[in-house]
Tab-separated table of C-alpha atoms in Angstrom:
chain	number	residue	atom	x	y	z
A	1	MET	CA	-47.717	27.044	54.790
A	2	SER	CA	-46.753	25.261	51.472
A	3	THR	CA	-44.832	26.977	48.876
A	4	SER	CA	-46.473	26.139	44.993
A	5	PRO	CA	-43.827	24.865	42.582
A	6	ALA	CA	-42.177	27.377	39.862
A	7	PRO	CA	-43.491	27.830	36.789
A	8	ALA	CA	-42.022	25.528	34.209
A	9	GLU	CA	-40.493	28.257	32.245
A	10	GLU	CA	-38.505	29.401	35.326
A	11	HIS	CA	-36.923	25.970	35.235
A	12	PRO	CA	-35.949	25.645	31.483
A	13	ALA	CA	-34.097	22.296	30.406
A	14	PRO	CA	-30.475	22.115	30.135
A	15	ALA	CA	-28.750	22.472	26.885
A	16	PRO	CA	-25.580	21.007	25.421
A	17	ALA	CA	-22.309	23.442	25.058
A	18	PRO	CA	-19.065	22.531	24.108
A	19	THR	CA	-16.415	22.659	26.190
A	20	SER	CA	-13.826	23.964	23.905
A	21	ALA	CA	-14.170	26.376	21.384
A	22	TYR	CA	-15.445	24.757	17.629
A	23	THR	CA	-12.302	24.777	14.668
A	24	TYR	CA	-13.414	24.995	11.176
A	25	ARG	CA	-10.014	23.927	9.710
A	26	ILE	CA	-9.176	20.763	7.788
A	27	PRO	CA	-7.499	18.746	10.214
A	28	SER	CA	-3.887	18.277	9.883
A	29	PRO	CA	-1.357	15.952	11.766
A	30	PRO	CA	0.572	17.956	14.499
A	31	CYS	CA	3.796	20.374	13.714
A	32	SER	CA	7.159	18.434	14.127
A	33	THR	CA	10.269	20.442	14.527
A	34	ILE	CA	13.905	19.453	13.745
A	35	PRO	CA	16.294	20.907	16.108
A	36	PRO	CA	19.759	21.046	14.838
A	37	PRO	CA	22.503	18.472	15.278
A	38	PRO	CA	24.809	19.206	18.718
A	39	ILE	CA	28.252	20.293	17.722
A	40	ASP	CA	31.410	18.088	18.370
A	41	ASP	CA	34.829	19.271	20.062
A	42	ARG	CA	36.003	19.719	16.461
A	43	GLY	CA	33.299	22.186	15.100
A	44	LEU	CA	31.422	18.779	13.006
A	45	PRO	CA	28.245	17.779	13.901
A	46	ASP	CA	28.079	15.277	16.334
A	47	LEU	CA	26.353	12.264	14.149
A	48	SER	CA	27.225	9.172	14.034
A	49	MET	CA	25.772	6.486	11.598
A	50	GLY	CA	26.312	3.383	13.894
A	51	ALA	CA	26.188	-0.238	12.682
A	52	PRO	CA	23.565	-1.160	9.743
A	53	HIS	CA	20.046	-2.586	11.686
A	54	PRO	CA	20.048	-5.787	12.752
A	55	ASP	CA	16.979	-6.924	11.036
A	56	ARG	CA	17.493	-4.892	7.654
A	57	GLY	CA	17.641	-8.330	6.080
A	58	SER	CA	14.084	-9.710	6.947
A	59	VAL	CA	12.364	-6.637	5.288
A	60	PHE	CA	14.762	-5.986	2.285
A	61	PRO	CA	17.091	-8.505	0.259
A	62	ASN	CA	20.353	-7.926	-1.040
A	63	THR	CA	22.186	-6.227	2.031
A	64	SER	CA	25.381	-7.859	2.753
A	65	PHE	CA	27.251	-5.229	1.196
A	66	LEU	CA	26.621	-2.673	4.198
A	67	SER	CA	28.627	-4.873	6.468
A	68	GLN	CA	32.004	-3.675	4.839
A	69	ILE	CA	31.132	0.117	4.752
A	70	SER	CA	32.970	2.631	7.261
A	71	TYR	CA	31.027	5.494	8.011
A	72	ARG	CA	34.219	6.969	10.203
A	73	ASN	CA	35.173	10.292	8.186
A	74	LEU	CA	31.541	10.997	6.808
A	75	TRP	CA	31.907	14.755	8.099
A	76	THR	CA	35.062	16.323	7.167
A	77	LYS	CA	33.306	20.097	7.455
A	78	ASN	CA	30.563	21.610	8.784
A	79	ASN	CA	27.683	22.541	5.966
A	80	LEU	CA	25.361	23.477	8.664
A	81	LEU	CA	27.423	26.656	9.169
A	82	ASP	CA	29.995	27.025	6.101
A	83	TRP	CA	27.064	26.478	3.820
A	84	ARG	CA	27.106	28.897	0.485
A	85	TYR	CA	24.695	29.264	-2.240
A	86	GLU	CA	26.095	27.872	-4.983
A	87	GLN	CA	26.429	24.657	-3.325
A	88	ARG	CA	22.955	23.953	-3.794
A	89	ARG	CA	24.188	23.161	-7.712
A	90	THR	CA	26.116	20.792	-7.022
A	91	ALA	CA	25.440	17.347	-5.146
A	92	GLN	CA	26.653	16.125	-1.464
A	93	ARG	CA	27.800	12.761	-0.466
A	94	VAL	CA	24.883	11.960	2.404
A	95	LEU	CA	26.525	8.079	2.952
A	96	PRO	CA	29.761	6.941	1.552
A	97	PHE	CA	27.942	5.410	-1.564
A	98	MET	CA	25.243	7.380	-1.569
A	99	TYR	CA	24.882	11.403	-3.307
A	100	LEU	CA	22.233	13.732	-3.353
A	101	GLY	CA	21.535	16.543	-5.759
A	102	PRO	CA	19.578	18.228	-8.852
A	103	ALA	CA	18.961	16.467	-11.891
A	104	LYS	CA	21.727	19.274	-13.422
A	105	VAL	CA	24.163	16.972	-12.047
A	106	ALA	CA	22.525	13.772	-13.411
A	107	ARG	CA	23.104	14.813	-16.573
A	108	ASP	CA	27.402	15.803	-15.973
A	109	ALA	CA	29.193	13.381	-17.305
A	110	GLY	CA	32.130	14.382	-15.943
A	111	PHE	CA	31.049	14.617	-12.178
A	112	LEU	CA	29.883	11.013	-12.515
A	113	ALA	CA	33.174	9.899	-13.747
A	114	LYS	CA	34.849	12.097	-11.318
A	115	GLU	CA	33.148	10.473	-8.200
A	116	GLY	CA	32.564	7.012	-9.713
A	117	ILE	CA	28.487	7.196	-9.956
A	118	THR	CA	27.581	3.796	-11.012
A	119	LEU	CA	23.657	4.306	-10.516
A	120	VAL	CA	21.336	7.428	-10.986
A	121	VAL	CA	18.106	7.262	-9.119
A	122	GLY	CA	15.411	10.164	-10.367
A	123	VAL	CA	12.497	11.001	-8.595
A	124	LYS	CA	10.222	13.615	-10.755
A	125	GLY	CA	6.953	14.893	-10.439
A	126	ARG	CA	4.079	14.751	-14.074
A	127	VAL	CA	1.858	17.198	-13.930
A	128	GLY	CA	-1.637	15.156	-14.599
A	129	GLU	CA	-0.170	11.945	-14.157
A	130	GLY	CA	-0.238	9.807	-11.107
A	131	GLY	CA	2.943	8.085	-10.473
A	132	GLY	CA	2.179	5.809	-7.851
A	133	GLY	CA	5.596	5.012	-7.583
A	134	ARG	CA	6.074	3.425	-10.604
A	135	LYS	CA	9.510	2.928	-11.612
A	136	ARG	CA	11.380	3.760	-15.352
A	137	VAL	CA	14.387	4.202	-17.483
A	138	ALA	CA	15.678	7.614	-17.538
A	139	GLY	CA	15.074	8.963	-21.341
A	140	TRP	CA	18.225	10.219	-21.883
A	141	SER	CA	22.101	8.500	-21.514
A	142	VAL	CA	23.897	8.824	-18.721
A	143	GLY	CA	27.285	7.679	-19.536
A	144	GLU	CA	29.004	4.184	-20.193
A	145	GLY	CA	28.549	1.959	-17.342
A	146	VAL	CA	26.021	4.063	-15.629
A	147	GLU	CA	22.687	2.818	-14.849
A	148	SER	CA	19.724	4.562	-14.223
A	149	ALA	CA	16.039	4.169	-12.584
A	150	VAL	CA	13.363	7.235	-12.494
A	151	PHE	CA	10.511	7.245	-10.088
A	152	ASP	CA	7.212	9.252	-10.728
A	153	ALA	CA	5.755	10.559	-7.575
A	154	CYS	CA	3.333	13.834	-8.612
A	155	GLY	CA	2.046	13.915	-4.657
A	156	GLY	CA	2.934	12.803	-0.771
A	157	GLN	CA	0.820	9.522	-1.463
A	158	ASP	CA	3.041	8.690	-4.765
A	159	LEU	CA	6.528	9.405	-2.913
A	160	ILE	CA	5.949	7.050	-0.216
A	161	GLY	CA	5.071	4.553	-2.712
A	162	CYS	CA	8.824	5.061	-4.016
A	163	PHE	CA	10.319	4.619	-1.015
A	164	GLU	CA	10.552	0.511	-1.456
A	165	GLY	CA	11.394	0.385	-4.737
A	166	ALA	CA	14.241	2.804	-4.264
A	167	VAL	CA	15.140	1.064	-1.306
A	168	GLU	CA	15.389	-2.069	-3.486
A	169	VAL	CA	16.859	-0.754	-6.608
A	170	VAL	CA	20.063	0.582	-4.996
A	171	ASN	CA	20.236	-2.336	-2.344
A	172	GLU	CA	19.715	-5.061	-5.536
A	173	HIS	CA	22.840	-2.464	-7.437
A	174	LEU	CA	25.146	-2.515	-4.761
A	175	GLU	CA	24.920	-5.808	-3.633
A	176	GLY	CA	25.228	-7.159	-7.537
A	177	ARG	CA	28.334	-5.066	-8.493
A	178	TRP	CA	29.460	-6.784	-4.698
A	179	ARG	CA	28.702	-10.477	-5.613
A	180	SER	CA	30.603	-9.542	-9.661
A	181	GLN	CA	33.563	-8.425	-7.721
A	182	GLY	CA	33.672	-12.153	-6.202
A	183	HIS	CA	32.621	-11.244	-2.371
A	184	GLY	CA	30.310	-13.214	-0.965
A	185	GLU	CA	28.143	-13.719	2.763
A	186	GLY	CA	31.691	-15.146	4.168
A	187	ASP	CA	33.787	-12.319	2.769
A	188	VAL	CA	32.053	-10.172	5.709
A	189	THR	CA	34.269	-11.006	8.230
A	190	LYS	CA	37.281	-10.667	6.490
A	191	MET	CA	36.771	-7.642	4.775
A	192	MET	CA	36.451	-5.656	7.987
A	193	ALA	CA	39.224	-6.872	9.702
A	194	GLU	CA	41.088	-5.631	6.215
A	195	GLU	CA	39.314	-2.053	6.781
A	196	GLU	CA	40.563	-1.942	10.322
A	197	LYS	CA	44.486	-1.951	8.776
A	198	GLU	CA	43.265	1.016	5.602
A	199	GLU	CA	42.598	4.005	7.494
A	200	ASP	CA	43.230	6.348	5.291
A	201	ASP	CA	40.678	4.604	2.273
A	202	ASP	CA	37.319	4.631	3.407
A	203	ASP	CA	36.047	3.843	-0.139
A	204	VAL	CA	38.695	0.472	-0.712
A	205	HIS	CA	35.171	-1.335	-0.435
A	206	LEU	CA	32.752	0.343	-2.065
A	207	PRO	CA	31.002	-1.727	-4.622
A	208	GLY	CA	29.704	1.342	-6.326
A	209	LYS	CA	27.779	5.034	-5.679
A	210	VAL	CA	24.786	6.417	-6.399
A	211	LEU	CA	22.921	9.224	-6.969
A	212	VAL	CA	19.784	10.036	-6.114
A	213	TYR	CA	18.482	13.520	-7.394
A	214	CYS	CA	14.888	15.263	-8.715
A	215	GLU	CA	14.350	19.132	-10.086
A	216	THR	CA	16.423	20.742	-7.560
A	217	GLY	CA	18.060	17.679	-5.182
A	218	ASN	CA	15.569	19.474	-2.083
A	219	ASP	CA	12.368	17.886	-2.152
A	220	ARG	CA	11.698	14.738	-3.274
A	221	SER	CA	15.069	13.195	-3.512
A	222	ALA	CA	15.927	14.268	-0.282
A	223	ALA	CA	13.168	12.210	1.172
A	224	VAL	CA	13.484	9.228	-0.693
A	225	VAL	CA	17.335	9.574	0.822
A	226	ALA	CA	16.127	9.873	4.149
A	227	ALA	CA	13.743	6.821	4.062
A	228	TYR	CA	16.511	4.653	2.608
A	229	ILE	CA	18.357	5.847	6.183
A	230	LEU	CA	15.692	4.587	7.901
A	231	ALA	CA	15.223	1.742	6.070
A	232	MET	CA	18.892	0.030	6.715
A	233	PHE	CA	19.642	1.790	10.021
A	234	ASP	CA	18.686	1.909	13.079
A	235	MET	CA	17.442	5.391	13.839
A	236	ASP	CA	14.273	7.620	13.896
A	237	MET	CA	12.836	10.359	11.331
A	238	VAL	CA	14.548	12.787	12.994
A	239	LYS	CA	18.050	11.819	13.079
A	240	ALA	CA	17.724	10.749	9.629
A	241	ILE	CA	16.632	13.927	8.269
A	242	GLN	CA	19.477	16.003	10.402
A	243	ILE	CA	22.006	13.330	8.923
A	244	VAL	CA	20.573	14.551	5.395
A	245	GLN	CA	20.969	18.195	6.033
A	246	ALA	CA	24.349	17.830	7.489
A	247	GLN	CA	25.485	17.208	3.873
A	248	ARG	CA	22.844	19.133	1.746
A	249	PHE	CA	21.845	22.098	4.414
A	250	CYS	CA	19.225	23.000	1.198
A	251	ALA	CA	17.513	19.713	1.341
A	252	SER	CA	13.905	20.831	2.702
A	253	PHE	CA	11.425	18.453	4.928
A	254	ASP	CA	8.073	20.358	5.245
A	255	ASP	CA	5.368	18.844	7.714
A	256	ALA	CA	3.630	16.600	5.164
A	257	THR	CA	7.291	15.086	4.193
A	258	ARG	CA	7.670	14.472	8.034
A	259	GLN	CA	4.852	13.171	8.653
A	260	LEU	CA	5.332	10.694	5.510
A	261	LEU	CA	8.634	9.495	6.948
A	262	GLU	CA	7.338	9.233	10.305
A	263	THR	CA	4.870	7.186	9.141
A	264	TRP	CA	7.465	5.013	6.945
A	265	GLY	CA	9.204	4.365	9.476
A	266	GLU	CA	6.480	3.000	12.147
A	267	MET	CA	5.693	0.354	8.793
A	268	LEU	CA	9.328	-0.491	8.992
A	269	ARG	CA	8.834	-1.014	12.943
A	270	ALA	CA	5.568	-3.409	11.980
A	271	ARG	CA	7.148	-5.345	9.811
A	272	ARG	CA	10.555	-5.984	11.277
A	273	ASP	CA	8.141	-6.677	14.294
A	274	VAL	CA	5.856	-9.288	12.031
A	275	MET	CA	8.938	-10.637	10.723
A	276	GLY	CA	10.622	-11.344	14.033
A	277	GLU	CA	6.971	-13.218	15.418
A	278	ASP	CA	7.376	-15.317	12.117
A	279	GLN	CA	10.891	-16.624	12.909
A	280	ASP	CA	10.418	-16.922	16.742
A	281	SER	CA	7.579	-19.239	15.857
A	282	GLY	CA	8.819	-20.759	13.355
A	283	ARG	CA	6.456	-20.001	10.262
A	284	MET	CA	7.667	-18.669	6.643
A	285	PRO	CA	6.764	-14.736	6.204
A	286	PRO	CA	3.910	-14.652	3.593
A	287	MET	CA	5.055	-13.674	-0.082
A	288	ARG	CA	4.436	-10.324	-1.111
A	289	ASN	CA	1.926	-10.910	-3.943
A	290	SER	CA	0.383	-13.969	-2.105
A	291	ALA	CA	-3.769	-14.244	-1.570
A	292	PRO	CA	-4.568	-14.914	1.727
A	293	ASN	CA	-5.544	-18.289	2.656
A	294	ARG	CA	-9.381	-17.950	3.896
A	295	SER	CA	-11.906	-20.586	5.609
A	296	SER	CA	-15.159	-20.027	6.458
A	297	LYS	CA	-14.562	-21.545	9.749
A	298	ARG	CA	-12.271	-20.861	12.952
A	299	THR	CA	-10.492	-23.772	14.060
A	300	PHE	CA	-10.356	-24.321	17.986
A	301	ASP	CA	-6.347	-22.789	18.038
A	302	GLN	CA	-8.201	-19.283	16.805
A	303	ALA	CA	-10.758	-19.550	18.659
A	304	ASP	CA	-8.498	-19.781	22.012
A	305	GLU	CA	-6.879	-16.982	20.590
A	306	GLY	CA	-9.728	-14.675	19.985
A	307	ALA	CA	-10.524	-15.323	23.388
A	308	MET	CA	-7.151	-14.119	24.976
A	309	ASP	CA	-7.306	-10.640	22.732
A	310	VAL	CA	-10.507	-10.485	24.315
A	311	ASP	CA	-8.815	-10.935	27.966
A	312	VAL	CA	-5.883	-8.550	26.983
A	313	LEU	CA	-8.478	-5.489	25.713
A	314	ASP	CA	-10.626	-6.266	29.169
A	315	GLU	CA	-7.635	-5.549	31.000
A	316	ASP	CA	-6.467	-2.687	28.896
A	317	ALA	CA	-10.051	-1.123	29.457
A	318	GLN	CA	-9.473	-1.868	33.121
A	319	GLU	CA	-5.757	0.011	33.196
A	320	ALA	CA	-7.676	2.776	31.198
A	321	GLY	CA	-10.281	3.088	33.629
A	322	GLY	CA	-8.495	5.151	36.397
A	323	ARG	CA	-7.715	8.125	33.650
A	324	GLU	CA	-10.165	11.007	33.684
A	325	GLY	CA	-11.603	11.910	30.498
A	326	ARG	CA	-12.912	14.933	29.250
A	327	ALA	CA	-16.075	15.077	27.806
A	328	PRO	CA	-16.910	17.205	24.354
A	329	PHE	CA	-20.316	18.239	25.579
A	330	GLN	CA	-21.441	19.830	28.991
A	331	ASP	CA	-25.166	20.737	30.192
A	332	GLU	CA	-25.640	24.384	30.228
A	333	TRP	CA	-28.202	25.878	32.537
A	334	ALA	CA	-30.235	29.228	32.734
A	335	TYR	CA	-29.011	32.039	34.592
A	336	GLY	CA	-25.163	30.830	33.383
A	337	VAL	CA	-25.161	28.174	35.785
A	338	THR	CA	-23.367	25.133	34.340
A	339	LYS	CA	-23.521	21.589	35.686
A	340	CYS	CA	-20.923	19.093	34.098
């Protein structure tokens, strides 16, 4: 006895159903946490600056002076535990030649003279104006023999535009003062040997000192100091923030600022890789403002390189073929039965 097929309405067509719940919030990058640094046997933050990045000169000019500076006695107290609220109104030394503080300190001629500050760098937010990292001079006198530079940054994108300009201003100032003292490229080894004999005075070879400030000294200027550390030293974003907060505990790095610093670090790594490939192949690195040389047709070498890139992409696709993915939707059938 044959059975007749069931009516069409008893077997409806499958309907797509999401495999995970919908979210209606604005997409945001993953949250990154900054753990406190470990403490050494002296009760001080167990952080080391290390030597300046070996490829810093390929990305930024005027960095010869960094090789003469000592970072031995950078931490003399544990501000993470001994921090007082009143210290937020003063400036703290983050690097041997770089201080971080509020705008009030930048106007204190007595402090600038006492600490030997030779350059003040401000990061200000102008309401209603897109700063875009523009550099200008300060609108007030900072004292005799003290240079000044101010960058306008209203938001995050303006702030990351200030990083490169601030790094270049600081290095140009310190390198110029170092060379004005009669030093040159060949003096680095000699000065490092002399430095080993002068253990008690770490400021003996400093060409100058820089104060970086914003209105509170806790947000925009702190990000610029961390960006400088990332540009000149071989470390990641987490350690750079730890170094800043170990000296100025009230420095604030929210999720957006940490994401900017992470992006800045990736940009630096990419530029160093490009510079390294250009040096290995004997090619000259492109000028910053030079227009690209465009051609209507590819050469045979370019065609071969394109074919190699396709082969590499195919290999990557084959390697990724064994991974188990997750479909965004699945078929939902009647009677609560789900088939993937």
